[in-house]
Amino acid sequence: MSERPESAGPDPDDTFEEFAELVEEETRRDPDLAVIEAGSRTLRTQGGLPQADVPARPEDPEVDKALREVEAELATRWGETKLEPSVSRISALMDVLGEPQRTYPSIHITGTNGKTSTARMIEALLGAFDLRTGRYTSPHVQSITERISLDGAPIPAERFVETYQDIKPYIEMVDSRQEYRLSFFEVLTGMAYAAFADAPVDVAVVEVGMGGSWDATNVIDGSVAVVTPIDLDHTDRLGNTPGEIAGEKAGIVKPDATVIMAQQPVDAAQVLLKKAVEVDATVAREGLEFGVVARQVAVGGQLVTLRGLGGEYPEVYLPLHGAHQAHNAAVALAAVEAFFGVGAERDGQLDIDAVRKAFAAVASPGRLEVVRRSPTVVLDAAHNPAGARAAAEALGEAFQFSRLIGVVGASGDKNVRGLLEAFEPVFAEIVVTRNSSHRAMDVDELAAVAVEVFGEDRVQVEPRLPDALEAAITLAEEEGEFAGGGVLVTGSVITVGEARLLLLGRG
């Protein structure tokens, strides 16, 4: 195990130093709020919804100041890792706001992995059929405004601030009447539901924060409940088996809803099916009522044939890598079909051209996202063993790396050993580091686990993320310009977000 002395080797180049300063400047606030925020390129594809990349800090100094003030106020509240399992506070807020979440239908999404990508696909499909959408997802990659989207794009900073100011008196009213103040996540959830009602949207696509039953989002009655694959994560709060975790996540299944269920472990599936029977919900299961018929790797993604509730959808281009994204696409398609009543209230299927255009427009920042070439640098927000296994499999399929270097900065409350073991077969070497979050695992502790998994000769320690990126790129470049070395940055959404700022800058 080696740690590069500050006096050894060339100094980091000016670009890395400049971006490092930006990261330090932008991360002096609570990492649960907005660890880093940055601008970037806007990626647009013909058809479907316009897919905006992560937003920049506001250019207007006054707007930027106002946004920072809101972030600072939110930072005084419980972060997303501190929970009191109850919906009493968010219910009280909805009550004084006039129940904005009842003014539009919703598609509610829970599960362990794939929720955000699936939400983005659902949003794109709905937009392709001329519906105005609101999307609420978490956590964000770089900007807090990413969490609340209208028509496929994060709401502008001005609107984010206005929404907060509009409901602030009601937040303070609820705070004064409750044993605990509303949390950071509860306030953001209230903002999202209020913004959607104000727009107004035709349909809201809502991702749970954690679990389901007592999650702050669970004051909606989703006509469609989506359950992405369940695996072990947040076991200290949700349970120690997939079945126990499914018990919490099944809380989003409401009476008479349609449940779109991805492939699940047997015990999780049993719990979900039992809940559906109890509330008289209809269930569609991946692999039975819908699924992936065929898929093949294509330039920049994959070509898939999906079987939906209403029939087969051939030759659908999906600009995302990995079998897991194809399965997410099947789940998203079935969810939208269910929303439109396909397979139940109406025969036939959705317009194939609209479906193709929608999927071709999908983007999911930080999910096997290529942000640099020569050598290729890929970002993936995998933070648990299941996510890491999916990413590792997809890397082998979509990229022909002759030597892959991992940059890993993980949170201390995750199954870090399991994550590293999943990546061990595909990483030639690993550079361990940490992000700026107070939740980040100590770099020496992470290095100790990495040495046990990879062996001392394959582990390098770089406490600062800019240095870790530079070290990994240097190692990948040792293969030569045309040899196919690559870098994967992973372990945490926060690590990916900070790396994204370092590598892409402000756009």
Coordinates of C-alpha atoms in Angstrom, one line a residue:
M1 CA 0.0 0.0 0.0
S2 CA 1.5 3.3 -1.0
E3 CA 0.8 6.9 -0.3
R4 CA 2.3 9.5 -2.6
P5 CA 4.4 12.1 -0.6
E6 CA 3.6 15.6 -1.4
S7 CA 7.1 16.1 -2.5
A8 CA 7.1 13.2 -4.9
G9 CA 6.3 13.3 -8.6
P10 CA 5.0 16.2 -10.6
D11 CA 2.7 18.8 -9.0
P12 CA -1.0 18.5 -9.9
D13 CA -1.7 20.4 -13.0
D14 CA -3.4 23.8 -12.9
T15 CA -6.7 22.4 -14.0
F16 CA -7.0 20.0 -11.1
E17 CA -5.9 22.6 -8.6
E18 CA -8.4 25.1 -9.9
F19 CA -11.2 22.5 -9.7
A20 CA -10.0 21.4 -6.2
E21 CA -10.4 25.0 -5.0
L22 CA -14.0 25.0 -6.5
V23 CA -14.8 21.9 -4.6
E24 CA -13.4 23.3 -1.3
E25 CA -15.4 26.5 -1.8
E26 CA -18.6 24.7 -2.7
T27 CA -18.5 22.2 0.1
R28 CA -18.3 24.3 3.2
R29 CA -22.0 23.6 3.9
D30 CA -23.7 20.5 5.3
P31 CA -22.9 17.7 2.8
D32 CA -26.5 16.4 3.2
L33 CA -27.7 19.5 1.5
A34 CA -25.6 20.1 -1.6
V35 CA -22.1 18.7 -1.3
I36 CA -21.1 20.3 -4.5
E37 CA -23.0 22.1 -7.2
A38 CA -21.8 22.7 -10.6
G39 CA -22.6 23.5 -14.2
S40 CA -22.1 21.1 -17.0
R41 CA -23.0 20.4 -20.6
T42 CA -26.6 20.0 -21.7
L43 CA -27.2 16.7 -23.4
R44 CA -30.2 16.6 -25.7
T45 CA -31.5 13.9 -28.0
Q46 CA -34.2 14.2 -30.6
G47 CA -37.6 13.1 -29.4
G48 CA -39.1 12.7 -26.0
L49 CA -38.4 15.1 -23.2
P50 CA -35.4 17.4 -23.3
Q51 CA -32.8 15.8 -20.9
A52 CA -31.1 18.5 -18.9
D53 CA -27.7 17.7 -17.3
V54 CA -27.0 18.8 -13.8
P55 CA -27.5 22.5 -13.3
A56 CA -24.8 25.1 -12.6
R57 CA -24.7 27.6 -9.7
P58 CA -26.9 30.5 -10.7
E59 CA -25.1 33.2 -12.7
D60 CA -27.0 36.0 -11.1
P61 CA -25.2 36.8 -7.8
E62 CA -28.5 37.7 -6.1
V63 CA -30.1 34.5 -7.0
D64 CA -27.0 32.5 -6.0
K65 CA -27.1 34.3 -2.6
A66 CA -30.7 33.6 -2.1
L67 CA -30.2 29.9 -3.0
R68 CA -27.3 29.7 -0.5
E69 CA -29.4 31.2 2.2
V70 CA -32.1 28.5 1.6
E71 CA -29.4 25.8 1.7
A72 CA -28.1 27.2 4.9
E73 CA -31.5 27.2 6.5
L74 CA -32.1 23.6 5.4
A75 CA -28.7 22.7 6.8
T76 CA -30.0 23.4 10.3
R77 CA -32.5 20.6 10.1
W78 CA -32.0 16.8 10.5
G79 CA -30.0 15.4 7.6
E80 CA -31.2 12.5 5.6
T81 CA -29.5 9.9 7.7
K82 CA -31.3 11.0 10.9
L83 CA -34.8 9.7 10.9
E84 CA -37.8 9.4 13.2
P85 CA -40.0 6.8 11.4
S86 CA -43.3 8.6 11.1
V87 CA -45.3 10.5 8.5
S88 CA -47.0 12.7 11.2
R89 CA -44.9 15.8 10.4
I90 CA -45.2 15.7 6.6
S91 CA -48.9 14.9 7.0
A92 CA -49.3 18.0 9.1
L93 CA -47.5 20.1 6.5
M94 CA -49.6 18.8 3.7
D95 CA -52.7 19.6 5.8
V96 CA -51.8 23.3 6.3
L97 CA -50.8 23.5 2.6
G98 CA -54.2 22.3 1.5
E99 CA -53.1 18.8 0.4
P100 CA -51.3 19.7 -2.8
Q101 CA -50.3 16.1 -3.3
R102 CA -53.9 15.2 -4.0
T103 CA -54.2 17.5 -7.0
Y104 CA -52.5 15.2 -9.5
P105 CA -52.1 11.4 -10.0
S106 CA -48.8 9.9 -9.0
I107 CA -46.5 7.0 -9.8
H108 CA -44.6 6.0 -6.6
I109 CA -41.2 4.2 -6.8
T110 CA -39.4 2.2 -4.1
G111 CA -36.7 -0.5 -4.1
T112 CA -33.0 -0.7 -3.3
N113 CA -31.3 0.0 -6.6
G114 CA -32.3 1.6 -9.9
K115 CA -35.0 4.0 -8.6
T116 CA -33.6 7.2 -10.0
S117 CA -32.9 5.8 -13.5
T118 CA -36.3 4.2 -13.6
A119 CA -37.9 7.4 -12.5
R120 CA -36.2 9.3 -15.4
M121 CA -37.3 6.7 -17.9
I122 CA -40.9 6.9 -16.6
E123 CA -40.7 10.7 -16.8
A124 CA -39.4 10.6 -20.4
L125 CA -42.2 8.2 -21.5
L126 CA -45.0 10.3 -20.0
G127 CA -43.5 13.4 -21.6
A128 CA -43.5 11.7 -25.0
F129 CA -47.3 11.4 -24.6
D130 CA -47.7 15.1 -24.0
L131 CA -48.2 14.9 -20.3
R132 CA -46.7 17.6 -18.0
T133 CA -44.5 15.8 -15.4
G134 CA -43.1 16.5 -12.0
R135 CA -40.2 14.3 -10.8
Y136 CA -38.9 14.0 -7.3
T137 CA -35.7 12.0 -6.8
S138 CA -32.9 11.7 -4.3
P139 CA -30.1 12.1 -3.6
H140 CA -28.8 14.7 -6.0
V141 CA -25.5 14.3 -7.9
Q142 CA -24.4 17.9 -7.7
S143 CA -27.1 20.5 -7.3
I144 CA -30.0 20.4 -4.7
T145 CA -32.3 21.7 -7.4
E146 CA -31.9 18.4 -9.3
R147 CA -34.3 16.8 -6.8
I148 CA -37.4 18.6 -8.1
S149 CA -37.9 18.5 -11.8
L150 CA -40.7 19.9 -14.1
D151 CA -41.0 18.7 -17.7
G152 CA -37.7 16.7 -17.5
A153 CA -35.5 19.5 -16.2
P154 CA -34.6 20.6 -12.7
I155 CA -36.5 23.7 -11.6
P156 CA -34.6 26.9 -11.9
A157 CA -32.9 28.2 -8.8
E158 CA -35.2 31.2 -8.7
R159 CA -38.2 28.9 -8.6
F160 CA -36.6 26.7 -6.0
V161 CA -36.1 29.7 -3.7
E162 CA -39.6 31.0 -4.4
T163 CA -41.1 27.6 -3.5
Y164 CA -39.3 27.5 -0.2
Q165 CA -40.2 31.1 0.7
D166 CA -43.9 30.4 -0.2
I167 CA -44.2 27.5 2.2
K168 CA -41.7 28.7 4.9
P169 CA -44.5 30.2 7.1
Y170 CA -46.3 26.8 7.0
I171 CA -43.1 24.9 7.8
E172 CA -42.5 27.1 10.9
M173 CA -46.2 26.6 11.9
V174 CA -45.8 22.8 11.8
D175 CA -42.4 23.0 13.5
S176 CA -43.9 24.8 16.5
R177 CA -46.6 22.1 17.0
Q178 CA -44.4 19.0 16.6
E179 CA -42.1 17.2 19.0
Y180 CA -39.4 17.4 16.3
R181 CA -38.9 19.9 13.6
L182 CA -39.5 18.9 10.0
S183 CA -36.3 17.3 8.6
F184 CA -34.3 18.3 5.5
F185 CA -36.0 15.6 3.4
E186 CA -39.5 16.4 4.7
V187 CA -39.1 20.0 3.8
L188 CA -37.9 19.2 0.3
T189 CA -40.7 16.7 -0.1
G190 CA -43.2 19.4 0.8
M191 CA -41.6 21.8 -1.6
A192 CA -41.8 19.2 -4.4
Y193 CA -45.5 18.5 -3.8
A194 CA -46.3 22.2 -3.6
A195 CA -44.3 23.0 -6.8
F196 CA -46.0 20.2 -8.7
A197 CA -49.4 21.6 -7.7
D198 CA -48.5 25.1 -8.6
A199 CA -47.2 24.1 -12.1
P200 CA -49.6 22.3 -12.4
V201 CA -48.4 18.9 -13.5
D202 CA -50.5 16.1 -15.1
V203 CA -48.6 13.4 -13.2
A204 CA -45.9 13.2 -10.5
V205 CA -43.1 10.6 -10.6
V206 CA -42.0 10.2 -7.0
E207 CA -39.0 8.2 -5.6
V208 CA -39.0 7.3 -2.0
G209 CA -36.1 8.5 0.1
M210 CA -35.8 5.3 2.3
G211 CA -38.1 2.4 2.9
G212 CA -41.7 3.2 2.1
S213 CA -44.2 2.9 5.0
W214 CA -42.8 5.9 6.9
D215 CA -41.0 7.6 4.2
A216 CA -41.9 11.3 3.8
T217 CA -43.1 10.8 0.3
N218 CA -45.7 8.3 1.4
V219 CA -48.5 10.9 1.8
I220 CA -49.4 10.3 -1.9
D221 CA -51.7 7.6 -3.1
G222 CA -49.9 6.4 -6.2
S223 CA -52.2 4.7 -8.7
V224 CA -49.1 2.9 -9.8
A225 CA -46.6 1.5 -7.3
V226 CA -43.2 0.5 -8.7
V227 CA -40.8 -1.8 -6.8
T228 CA -37.3 -2.0 -8.3
P229 CA -35.0 -4.8 -7.2
I230 CA -34.7 -5.2 -3.4
D231 CA -31.4 -6.0 -1.8
L232 CA -29.6 -5.4 1.5
D233 CA -29.0 -1.7 2.2
H234 CA -29.9 0.5 5.2
T235 CA -30.2 -2.8 7.2
D236 CA -30.0 -0.9 10.5
R237 CA -33.3 0.8 9.7
L238 CA -35.1 -1.5 7.2
G239 CA -34.3 -5.0 8.2
N240 CA -31.6 -7.7 7.7
T241 CA -33.2 -9.8 4.9
P242 CA -34.8 -8.8 1.6
G243 CA -38.2 -10.0 3.1
E244 CA -37.9 -7.7 6.1
I245 CA -36.9 -4.8 3.8
A246 CA -39.8 -5.6 1.5
G247 CA -42.2 -5.2 4.4
E248 CA -41.2 -1.6 4.8
K249 CA -41.2 -0.9 1.0
A250 CA -44.6 -2.5 0.6
G251 CA -46.0 0.5 2.5
I252 CA -46.3 2.4 -0.8
V253 CA -48.8 -0.1 -2.2
K254 CA -52.3 1.5 -1.8
P255 CA -55.8 0.0 -2.3
D256 CA -56.7 -0.6 -5.9
A257 CA -53.3 0.4 -7.2
T258 CA -51.3 -1.5 -9.8
V259 CA -48.0 -2.8 -8.6
I260 CA -45.2 -3.1 -11.1
M261 CA -42.7 -5.5 -9.6
A262 CA -39.2 -6.0 -10.8
Q263 CA -37.5 -9.4 -10.4
Q264 CA -37.2 -9.9 -6.6
P265 CA -35.7 -12.4 -4.1
V266 CA -38.3 -15.0 -3.2
D267 CA -38.9 -13.7 0.3
A268 CA -39.3 -10.2 -0.9
A269 CA -41.7 -11.2 -3.6
Q270 CA -43.8 -13.1 -1.2
V271 CA -44.1 -10.1 1.1
L272 CA -45.0 -7.8 -1.8
L273 CA -47.6 -10.2 -3.2
K274 CA -49.2 -10.6 0.3
K275 CA -49.5 -6.8 0.7
A276 CA -51.1 -6.5 -2.8
V277 CA -53.7 -9.1 -1.9
E278 CA -54.5 -7.4 1.4
V279 CA -55.3 -4.0 -0.3
D280 CA -56.8 -5.5 -3.5
A281 CA -54.0 -4.2 -5.7
T282 CA -53.2 -5.6 -9.1
V283 CA -49.7 -7.0 -9.7
A284 CA -47.6 -7.2 -12.8
R285 CA -44.3 -9.2 -12.4
E286 CA -41.2 -8.9 -14.4
G287 CA -40.5 -12.2 -16.2
L288 CA -44.2 -13.1 -16.3
E289 CA -46.4 -10.2 -17.3
F290 CA -43.6 -8.1 -18.8
G291 CA -39.9 -8.1 -19.3
V292 CA -36.8 -7.9 -21.5
V293 CA -37.1 -10.1 -24.6
A294 CA -33.7 -9.4 -26.1
R295 CA -30.8 -6.9 -25.8
Q296 CA -27.6 -6.3 -27.6
V297 CA -24.8 -3.8 -27.0
A298 CA -24.9 -0.8 -29.3
V299 CA -22.7 2.3 -29.6
G300 CA -23.3 4.5 -26.6
G301 CA -25.8 2.1 -25.0
Q302 CA -27.9 -0.9 -26.1
L303 CA -30.7 -2.0 -28.4
V304 CA -33.5 -3.8 -26.6
T305 CA -36.8 -5.5 -27.3
L306 CA -39.2 -5.1 -24.4
R307 CA -42.4 -7.0 -23.7
G308 CA -44.9 -4.7 -22.1
L309 CA -48.4 -5.3 -20.7
G310 CA -49.9 -4.6 -24.1
G311 CA -47.5 -6.3 -26.4
E312 CA -43.9 -6.3 -27.7
Y313 CA -41.8 -3.2 -28.4
P314 CA -38.9 -4.1 -30.7
E315 CA -35.7 -2.2 -31.5
V316 CA -35.7 0.3 -28.7
Y317 CA -32.5 2.2 -28.4
L318 CA -31.5 2.9 -24.8
P319 CA -28.4 5.2 -24.3
L320 CA -27.5 3.6 -21.0
H321 CA -25.2 0.7 -20.3
G322 CA -25.8 -2.6 -18.6
A323 CA -28.4 -5.4 -18.3
H324 CA -29.7 -3.7 -15.2
Q325 CA -30.7 -0.6 -17.2
A326 CA -32.6 -2.8 -19.7
H327 CA -34.5 -4.3 -16.8
N328 CA -35.2 -0.8 -15.5
A329 CA -36.5 0.1 -18.9
A330 CA -38.9 -2.8 -18.9
V331 CA -40.2 -1.8 -15.4
A332 CA -40.6 1.8 -16.5
L333 CA -42.5 0.8 -19.7
A334 CA -44.9 -1.4 -17.7
A335 CA -45.5 1.4 -15.2
V336 CA -46.5 3.9 -17.9
E337 CA -48.7 1.3 -19.6
A338 CA -50.4 0.6 -16.2
F339 CA -50.8 4.4 -15.7
F340 CA -52.6 4.6 -19.1
G341 CA -54.7 1.5 -18.3
V342 CA -53.0 -0.8 -20.9
G343 CA -53.7 -4.4 -20.2
A344 CA -56.6 -3.6 -17.9
E345 CA -58.9 -0.9 -19.1
R346 CA -57.7 -0.8 -22.7
D347 CA -56.3 -3.2 -25.3
G348 CA -53.3 -2.6 -27.5
Q349 CA -50.1 -1.0 -26.7
L350 CA -48.5 2.4 -26.5
D351 CA -47.3 4.1 -29.8
I352 CA -44.0 2.4 -30.6
D353 CA -42.5 5.6 -32.2
A354 CA -43.2 7.6 -29.1
V355 CA -41.7 4.9 -26.9
R356 CA -38.6 4.7 -29.0
K357 CA -38.1 8.5 -29.0
A358 CA -38.6 8.7 -25.2
F359 CA -36.1 6.0 -24.4
A360 CA -33.6 7.5 -26.9
A361 CA -33.8 10.7 -24.9
V362 CA -33.1 9.2 -21.5
A363 CA -30.0 10.3 -19.5
S364 CA -29.0 9.3 -16.0
P365 CA -26.0 11.4 -14.7
G366 CA -23.6 9.4 -12.6
R367 CA -24.8 6.0 -13.8
L368 CA -22.0 4.5 -15.9
E369 CA -21.5 8.0 -17.3
V370 CA -18.5 8.6 -19.5
V371 CA -17.0 12.1 -18.6
R372 CA -13.6 11.9 -20.3
R373 CA -11.7 10.0 -23.0
S374 CA -8.0 9.1 -23.4
P375 CA -8.1 7.5 -20.9
T376 CA -11.8 6.9 -20.5
V377 CA -13.2 7.9 -17.1
V378 CA -16.5 6.5 -16.1
L379 CA -18.7 7.6 -13.1
D380 CA -21.1 5.3 -11.3
A381 CA -22.9 5.9 -8.1
A382 CA -22.9 2.3 -6.9
H383 CA -22.8 2.4 -3.1
N384 CA -23.8 -1.1 -2.1
P385 CA -22.8 -4.7 -3.2
A386 CA -25.8 -5.2 -5.5
G387 CA -25.2 -1.9 -7.3
A388 CA -21.5 -2.7 -7.6
R389 CA -22.2 -6.1 -9.1
A390 CA -24.4 -4.6 -11.7
A391 CA -21.9 -1.9 -12.6
A392 CA -19.0 -4.5 -12.8
E393 CA -21.0 -6.7 -15.1
A394 CA -22.0 -3.8 -17.3
L395 CA -18.4 -2.5 -17.5
G396 CA -17.2 -5.8 -18.9
E397 CA -20.0 -5.8 -21.5
A398 CA -19.9 -2.2 -22.7
F399 CA -16.2 -1.3 -22.4
Q400 CA -13.1 -3.1 -23.6
F401 CA -10.7 -1.9 -20.9
S402 CA -7.4 -3.7 -20.9
R403 CA -6.7 -2.3 -17.5
L404 CA -9.3 -0.6 -15.2
I405 CA -8.3 1.5 -12.3
G406 CA -10.9 2.1 -9.5
V407 CA -11.3 5.3 -7.5
V408 CA -13.4 4.5 -4.5
G409 CA -14.7 6.9 -1.8
A410 CA -17.5 5.3 0.3
S411 CA -19.7 6.2 3.2
G412 CA -18.9 4.7 6.5
D413 CA -22.4 3.4 7.1
K414 CA -22.4 1.1 4.0
N415 CA -21.3 -2.5 3.3
V416 CA -17.9 -1.4 2.0
R417 CA -16.3 -4.8 2.0
G418 CA -19.1 -6.2 -0.1
L419 CA -18.8 -3.3 -2.5
L420 CA -15.1 -3.8 -2.9
E421 CA -15.4 -7.5 -3.3
A422 CA -17.8 -7.0 -6.2
F423 CA -15.3 -4.8 -8.0
E424 CA -12.2 -6.8 -7.2
P425 CA -12.4 -9.0 -10.3
V426 CA -12.6 -6.0 -12.6
F427 CA -10.1 -3.5 -11.0
A428 CA -6.4 -4.0 -11.8
E429 CA -5.6 -1.5 -9.0
I430 CA -7.7 0.7 -6.7
V431 CA -7.1 4.2 -5.4
V432 CA -8.9 4.8 -2.2
T433 CA -10.0 8.3 -1.2
R434 CA -12.7 10.2 0.5
N435 CA -15.3 12.8 -0.4
S436 CA -16.1 15.9 1.6
S437 CA -19.1 14.5 3.4
H438 CA -19.0 14.0 7.2
R439 CA -20.4 10.5 6.4
A440 CA -17.4 9.6 4.3
M441 CA -15.4 6.6 5.5
D442 CA -12.0 7.4 7.0
V443 CA -9.5 6.9 4.2
D444 CA -7.2 4.7 6.4
E445 CA -10.0 2.5 7.4
L446 CA -11.1 2.1 3.8
A447 CA -7.5 1.4 2.8
A448 CA -7.3 -1.4 5.4
V449 CA -10.4 -3.1 4.0
A450 CA -9.2 -2.6 0.5
V451 CA -5.8 -4.3 1.3
E452 CA -7.7 -7.3 2.7
V453 CA -9.7 -7.6 -0.5
F454 CA -7.1 -6.6 -3.2
G455 CA -3.8 -7.2 -1.6
E456 CA -1.3 -4.5 -0.6
D457 CA 0.3 -4.2 -4.1
R458 CA -3.0 -3.2 -5.7
V459 CA -4.0 -0.4 -3.3
Q460 CA -2.9 3.2 -3.4
V461 CA -4.1 5.8 -0.9
E462 CA -4.8 9.4 -1.9
P463 CA -6.8 11.3 0.8
R464 CA -7.8 14.1 -1.5
L465 CA -10.1 13.3 -4.4
P466 CA -8.3 15.5 -6.9
D467 CA -5.1 13.6 -6.2
A468 CA -6.9 10.3 -6.4
L469 CA -8.3 11.1 -9.8
E470 CA -4.9 12.3 -11.1
A471 CA -3.2 9.1 -9.7
A472 CA -5.8 6.8 -11.3
I473 CA -5.6 8.6 -14.7
T474 CA -1.8 8.3 -14.5
L475 CA -2.0 4.6 -13.8
A476 CA -4.5 4.1 -16.7
E477 CA -2.2 6.1 -19.1
E478 CA 0.7 3.7 -18.3
E479 CA -1.1 1.3 -20.7
G480 CA -0.4 3.7 -23.6
E481 CA -2.7 6.0 -25.6
F482 CA -4.2 3.2 -27.6
A483 CA -4.0 0.3 -25.0
G484 CA -7.5 0.8 -23.5
G485 CA -6.8 1.8 -19.9
G486 CA -9.7 3.2 -18.0
V487 CA -10.9 4.7 -14.7
L488 CA -14.1 4.0 -12.8
V489 CA -15.0 6.5 -10.0
T490 CA -17.5 5.0 -7.6
G491 CA -18.6 4.2 -4.0
S492 CA -21.0 7.1 -3.3
V493 CA -23.2 9.6 -5.1
I494 CA -21.3 12.3 -3.3
T495 CA -17.9 11.0 -4.6
V496 CA -19.3 10.8 -8.1
G497 CA -20.7 14.3 -7.9
E498 CA -17.5 15.8 -6.7
A499 CA -15.5 13.9 -9.3
R500 CA -17.9 15.2 -11.9
L501 CA -17.2 18.8 -11.0
L502 CA -13.5 18.2 -11.1
L503 CA -13.6 16.6 -14.5
L504 CA -16.3 18.6 -16.2
G505 CA -16.0 21.9 -14.5
R506 CA -18.8 24.4 -14.7
G507 CA -19.7 23.9 -18.4

